GROMACS .gro file of C-alpha atoms in nm:
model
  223
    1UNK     CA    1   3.012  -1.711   2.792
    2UNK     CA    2   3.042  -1.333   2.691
    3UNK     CA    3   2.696  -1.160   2.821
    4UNK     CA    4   2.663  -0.779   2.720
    5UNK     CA    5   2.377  -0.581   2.921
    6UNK     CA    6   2.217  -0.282   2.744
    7UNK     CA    7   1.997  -0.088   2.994
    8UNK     CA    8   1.716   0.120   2.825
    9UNK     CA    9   1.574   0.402   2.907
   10UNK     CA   10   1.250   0.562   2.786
   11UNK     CA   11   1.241   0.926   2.612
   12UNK     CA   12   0.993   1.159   2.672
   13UNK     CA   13   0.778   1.123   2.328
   14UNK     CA   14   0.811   0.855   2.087
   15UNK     CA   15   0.988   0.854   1.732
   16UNK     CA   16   0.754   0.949   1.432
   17UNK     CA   17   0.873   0.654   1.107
   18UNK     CA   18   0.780   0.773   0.805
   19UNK     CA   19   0.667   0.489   0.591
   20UNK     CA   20   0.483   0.309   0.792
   21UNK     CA   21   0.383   0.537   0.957
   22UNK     CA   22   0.381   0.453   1.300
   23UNK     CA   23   0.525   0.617   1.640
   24UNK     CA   24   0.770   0.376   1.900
   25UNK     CA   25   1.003   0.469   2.172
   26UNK     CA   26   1.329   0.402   2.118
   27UNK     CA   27   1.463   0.256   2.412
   28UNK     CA   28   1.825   0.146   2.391
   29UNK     CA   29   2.114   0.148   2.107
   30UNK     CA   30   2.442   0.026   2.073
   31UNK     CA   31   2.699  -0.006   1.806
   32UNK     CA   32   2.998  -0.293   1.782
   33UNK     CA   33   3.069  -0.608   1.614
   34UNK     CA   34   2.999  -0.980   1.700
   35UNK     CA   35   3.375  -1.080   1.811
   36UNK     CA   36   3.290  -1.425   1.618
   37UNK     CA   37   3.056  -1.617   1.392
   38UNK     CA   38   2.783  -1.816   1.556
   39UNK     CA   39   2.426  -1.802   1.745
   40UNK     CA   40   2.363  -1.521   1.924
   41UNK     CA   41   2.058  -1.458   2.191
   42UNK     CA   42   1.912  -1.132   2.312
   43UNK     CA   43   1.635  -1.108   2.573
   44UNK     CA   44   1.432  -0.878   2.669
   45UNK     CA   45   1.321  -0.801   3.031
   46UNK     CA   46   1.122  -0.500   3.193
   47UNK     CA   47   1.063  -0.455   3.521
   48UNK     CA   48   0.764  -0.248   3.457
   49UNK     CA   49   0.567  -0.498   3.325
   50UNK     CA   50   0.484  -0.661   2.981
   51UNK     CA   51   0.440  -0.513   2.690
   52UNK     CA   52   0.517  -0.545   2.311
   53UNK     CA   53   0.896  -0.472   2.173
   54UNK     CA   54   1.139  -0.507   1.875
   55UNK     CA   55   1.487  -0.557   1.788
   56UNK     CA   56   1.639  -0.419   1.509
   57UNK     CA   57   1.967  -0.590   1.383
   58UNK     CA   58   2.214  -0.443   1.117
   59UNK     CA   59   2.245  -0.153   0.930
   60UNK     CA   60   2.122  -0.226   0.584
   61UNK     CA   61   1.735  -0.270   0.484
   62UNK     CA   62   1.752  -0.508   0.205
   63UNK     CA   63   1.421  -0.624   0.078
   64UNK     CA   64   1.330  -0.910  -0.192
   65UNK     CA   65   1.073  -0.883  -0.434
   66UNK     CA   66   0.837  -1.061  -0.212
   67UNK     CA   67   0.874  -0.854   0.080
   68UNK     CA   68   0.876  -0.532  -0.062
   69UNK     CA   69   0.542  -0.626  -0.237
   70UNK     CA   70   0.412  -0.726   0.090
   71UNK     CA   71   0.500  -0.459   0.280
   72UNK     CA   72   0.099  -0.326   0.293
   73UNK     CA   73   0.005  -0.672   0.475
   74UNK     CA   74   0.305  -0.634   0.701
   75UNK     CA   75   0.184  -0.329   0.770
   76UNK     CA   76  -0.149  -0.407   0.941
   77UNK     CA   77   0.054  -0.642   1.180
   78UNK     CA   78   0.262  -0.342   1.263
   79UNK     CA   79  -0.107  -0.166   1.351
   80UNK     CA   80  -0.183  -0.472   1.492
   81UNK     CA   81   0.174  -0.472   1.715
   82UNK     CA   82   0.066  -0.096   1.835
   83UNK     CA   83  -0.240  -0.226   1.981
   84UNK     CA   84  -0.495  -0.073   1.724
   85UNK     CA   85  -0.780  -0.303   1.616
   86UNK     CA   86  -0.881  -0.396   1.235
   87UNK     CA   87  -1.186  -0.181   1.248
   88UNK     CA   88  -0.943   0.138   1.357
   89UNK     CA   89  -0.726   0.041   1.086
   90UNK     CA   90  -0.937  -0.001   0.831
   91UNK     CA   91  -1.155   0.267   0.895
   92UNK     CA   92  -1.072   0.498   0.623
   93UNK     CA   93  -1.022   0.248   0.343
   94UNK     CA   94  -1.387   0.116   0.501
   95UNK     CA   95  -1.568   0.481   0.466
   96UNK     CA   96  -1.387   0.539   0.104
   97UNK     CA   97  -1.545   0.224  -0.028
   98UNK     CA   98  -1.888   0.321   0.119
   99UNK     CA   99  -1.881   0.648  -0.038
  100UNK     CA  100  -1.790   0.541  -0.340
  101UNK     CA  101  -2.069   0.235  -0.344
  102UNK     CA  102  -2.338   0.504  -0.235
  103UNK     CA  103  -2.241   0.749  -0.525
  104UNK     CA  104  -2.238   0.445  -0.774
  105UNK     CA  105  -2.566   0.354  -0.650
  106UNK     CA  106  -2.718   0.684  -0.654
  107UNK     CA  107  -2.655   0.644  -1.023
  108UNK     CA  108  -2.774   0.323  -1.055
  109UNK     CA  109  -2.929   0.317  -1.441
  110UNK     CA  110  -2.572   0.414  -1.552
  111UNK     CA  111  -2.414   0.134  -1.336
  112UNK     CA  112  -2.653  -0.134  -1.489
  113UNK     CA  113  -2.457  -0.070  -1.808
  114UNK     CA  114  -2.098  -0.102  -1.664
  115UNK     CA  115  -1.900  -0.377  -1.794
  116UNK     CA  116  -1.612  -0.597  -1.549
  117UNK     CA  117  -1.345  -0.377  -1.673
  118UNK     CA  118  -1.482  -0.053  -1.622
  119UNK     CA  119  -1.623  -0.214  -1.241
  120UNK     CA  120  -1.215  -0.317  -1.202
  121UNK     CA  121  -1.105   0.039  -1.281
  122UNK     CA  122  -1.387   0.175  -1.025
  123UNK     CA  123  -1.228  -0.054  -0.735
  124UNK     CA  124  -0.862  -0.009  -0.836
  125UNK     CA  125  -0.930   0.389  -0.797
  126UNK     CA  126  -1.126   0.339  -0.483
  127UNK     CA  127  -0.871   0.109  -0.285
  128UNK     CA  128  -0.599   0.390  -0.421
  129UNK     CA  129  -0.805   0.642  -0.246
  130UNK     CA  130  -0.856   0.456   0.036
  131UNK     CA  131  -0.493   0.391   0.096
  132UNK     CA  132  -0.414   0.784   0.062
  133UNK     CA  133  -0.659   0.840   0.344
  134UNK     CA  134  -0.544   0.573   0.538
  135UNK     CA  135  -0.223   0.730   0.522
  136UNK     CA  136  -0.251   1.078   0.615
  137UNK     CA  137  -0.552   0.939   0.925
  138UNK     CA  138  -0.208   0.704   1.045
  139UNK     CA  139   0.005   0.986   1.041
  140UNK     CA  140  -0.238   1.201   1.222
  141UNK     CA  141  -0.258   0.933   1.468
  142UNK     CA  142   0.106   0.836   1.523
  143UNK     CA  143   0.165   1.209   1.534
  144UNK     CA  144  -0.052   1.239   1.806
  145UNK     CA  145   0.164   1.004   2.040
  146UNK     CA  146   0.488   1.127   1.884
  147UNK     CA  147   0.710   1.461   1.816
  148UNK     CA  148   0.707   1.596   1.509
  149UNK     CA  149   0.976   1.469   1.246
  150UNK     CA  150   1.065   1.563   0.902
  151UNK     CA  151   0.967   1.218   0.809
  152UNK     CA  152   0.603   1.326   0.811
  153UNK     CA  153   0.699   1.440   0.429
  154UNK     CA  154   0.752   1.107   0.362
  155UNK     CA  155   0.423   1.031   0.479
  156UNK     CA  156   0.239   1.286   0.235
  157UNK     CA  157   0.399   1.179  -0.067
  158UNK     CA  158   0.277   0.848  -0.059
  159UNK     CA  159  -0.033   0.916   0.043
  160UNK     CA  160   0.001   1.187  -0.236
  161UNK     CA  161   0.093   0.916  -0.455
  162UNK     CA  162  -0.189   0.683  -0.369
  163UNK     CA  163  -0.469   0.936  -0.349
  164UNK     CA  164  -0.332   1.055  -0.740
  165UNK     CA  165  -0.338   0.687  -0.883
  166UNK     CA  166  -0.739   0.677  -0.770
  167UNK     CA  167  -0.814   1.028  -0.888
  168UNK     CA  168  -0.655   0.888  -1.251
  169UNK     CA  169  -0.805   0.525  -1.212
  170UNK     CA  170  -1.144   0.682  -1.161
  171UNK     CA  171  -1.176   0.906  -1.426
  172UNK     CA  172  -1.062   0.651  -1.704
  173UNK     CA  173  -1.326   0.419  -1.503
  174UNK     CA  174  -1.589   0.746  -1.547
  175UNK     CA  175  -1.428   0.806  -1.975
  176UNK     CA  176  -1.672   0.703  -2.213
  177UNK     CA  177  -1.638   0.323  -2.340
  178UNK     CA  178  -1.499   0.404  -2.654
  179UNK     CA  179  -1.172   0.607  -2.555
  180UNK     CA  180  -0.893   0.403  -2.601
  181UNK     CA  181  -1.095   0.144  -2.794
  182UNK     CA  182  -0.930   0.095  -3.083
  183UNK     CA  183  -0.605   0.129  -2.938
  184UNK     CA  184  -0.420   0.005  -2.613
  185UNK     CA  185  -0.399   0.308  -2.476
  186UNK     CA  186  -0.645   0.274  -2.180
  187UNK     CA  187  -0.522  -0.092  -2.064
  188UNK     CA  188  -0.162   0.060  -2.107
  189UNK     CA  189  -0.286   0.280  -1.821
  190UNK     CA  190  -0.436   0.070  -1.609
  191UNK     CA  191  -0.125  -0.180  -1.606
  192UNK     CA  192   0.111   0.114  -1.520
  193UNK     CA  193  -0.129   0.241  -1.244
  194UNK     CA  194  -0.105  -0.161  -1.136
  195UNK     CA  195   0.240  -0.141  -1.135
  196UNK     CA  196   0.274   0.200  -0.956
  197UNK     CA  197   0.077   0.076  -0.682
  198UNK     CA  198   0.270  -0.202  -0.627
  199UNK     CA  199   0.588   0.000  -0.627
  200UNK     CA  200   0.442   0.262  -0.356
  201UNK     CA  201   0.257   0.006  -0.148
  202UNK     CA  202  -0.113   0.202  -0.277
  203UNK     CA  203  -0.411  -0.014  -0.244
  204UNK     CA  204  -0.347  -0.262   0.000
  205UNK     CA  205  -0.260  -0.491  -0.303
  206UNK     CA  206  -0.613  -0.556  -0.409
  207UNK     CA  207  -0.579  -0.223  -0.578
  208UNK     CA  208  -0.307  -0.343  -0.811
  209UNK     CA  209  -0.437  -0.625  -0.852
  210UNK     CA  210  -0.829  -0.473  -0.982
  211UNK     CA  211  -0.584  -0.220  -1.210
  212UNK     CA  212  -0.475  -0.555  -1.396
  213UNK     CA  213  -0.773  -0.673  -1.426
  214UNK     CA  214  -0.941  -0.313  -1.611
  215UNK     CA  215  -0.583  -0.367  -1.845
  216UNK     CA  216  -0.680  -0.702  -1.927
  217UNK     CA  217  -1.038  -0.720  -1.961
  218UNK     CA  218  -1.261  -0.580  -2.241
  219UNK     CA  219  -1.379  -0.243  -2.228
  220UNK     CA  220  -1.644  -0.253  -2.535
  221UNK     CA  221  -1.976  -0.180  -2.445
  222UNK     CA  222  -2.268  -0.430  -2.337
  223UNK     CA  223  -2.491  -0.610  -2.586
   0.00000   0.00000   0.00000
C-alpha cells in the first residue's frame, strides 16, 4: 500500500478568498497524479490539537446550476466552519432590515396603501442591501485575521453589485403605482433584478426570490 505524507506548516497570516470572503491558513500543497484509478484516503492529524480543516482536490471549480445558486447558503456554513455564530453573521443583513422596517413605519399612512407587489419590491431591495453590507462587514473581518490581497476587489464588486440591485429595487418599490402600468416595463425590471441576484449570489436568495414576486404580482393601486 503506497502512503504519501505531506507535513504542513503554518504561515504567519492567513490567505484573504475573495468571494466568500473568508481568511484560512494554508497549510500544505502538493502537485502529482494518482498512479491509478481507485479509492483514495487522506487523513488529517495535528499534534497541536483539534481544530476545523479542508481539503481541496483538483484543479478545476466546476459548479451545476444547483450549486452555484446555492452558493449564499453554503456560505453561512463556511461562517459557520470559521467559528462565527448566526447572530455575527447575520448582523448586517439583521440591522438593514430594521432600518428599513423603522423608516417604513415612520411613514405608516403611506404604507397602509402599499399593495403585495410594491411590499415584494421593498424586501427584494432590502435583502440586496443587506447582502452588500454583509459583504464589505465579512471582508473587514476576514481582513482583520488575514494580509491584504488583491482579491479584496473582488469583494467590492459584489457587494457593489448587491448594494446597486437594492438602491434600483427600492426606488421602483418608492415610483408611483402607475409607472410602468400599462406596460411591462416595471415587472421586466424586477425579473432581471431576480435574475441578477441569483447570478451574483445578492440577497441570500430570498431577495431573488421577493424580486419575482414584485414581476409577477399586480402593481395597480388598492380599492
Amino acid at each position: 500500500m503506497l502512503v504519501k505524507v505531506f507535513p504542513g506548516k503554518r504561515t504567519g497570516s492567513a490567505i484573504y478568498e475573495g468571494f466568500s470572503p473568508s481568511a484560512f491558513y494554508s497549510l500544505a500543497r502538493e502537485d502529482f497524479q494518482a498512479p491509478e484509478s481507485g479509492t483514495y484516503y487522506a487523513a488529517v492529524s495535528s499534534a497541536g490539537g483539534e481544530g476545523n480543516y479542508g481539503v481541496v482536490l483538483g484543479y478545476r471549480e466546476r459548479f451545476s446550476l444547483s450549486e452555484w445558486l446555492s452558493i449564499p447558503l453554503r456560505q453561512i456554513k463556511t461562517y459557520r466552519w470559521e467559528g462565527q455564530s448566526l447572530l455575527f453573521i447575520f448582523l448586517p443583513l439583521g440591522m438593514t432590515l430594521a432600518a428599513g422596517i423603522l423608516v417604513i413605519l415612520h411613514k405608516k399612512e403611506d404604507a397602509a396603501e402599499f399593495n403585495p407587489a410594491r411590499w415584494a419590491g421593498l424586501f427584494s431591495g432590502l435583502f440586496f442591501l443587506g447582502t452588500g453590507f454583509s459583504l464589505i462587514f465579512q471582508m473587514l473581518y476576514s481582513l482583520s485575521r488575514s494580509s491584504y490581497s488583491p482579491e479584496v476587489i473582488i469583494t467590492v464588486f459584489l457587494a457593489l453589485a448587491s448594494s446597486g440591485f437594492g438602491v434600483i429595487a427600492l426606488v421602483l418599490s418608492m415610483k408611483d403605482e402607475r409607472y410602468g402600468e400599462k406596460s411591462t416595463q416595471k415587472r421586466l425590471y424586477f425579473f432581471v433584478l431576480g435574475l441578477a441576484g441569483l447570478l451574483f449570489w445578492a440577497g441570500w436568495i430570498l431577495g431573488p426570490i421577493l424580486a419575482f414576486e414584485a414581476a409577477v404580482l399586480p402593481w395597480k393601486r388598492k380599492g
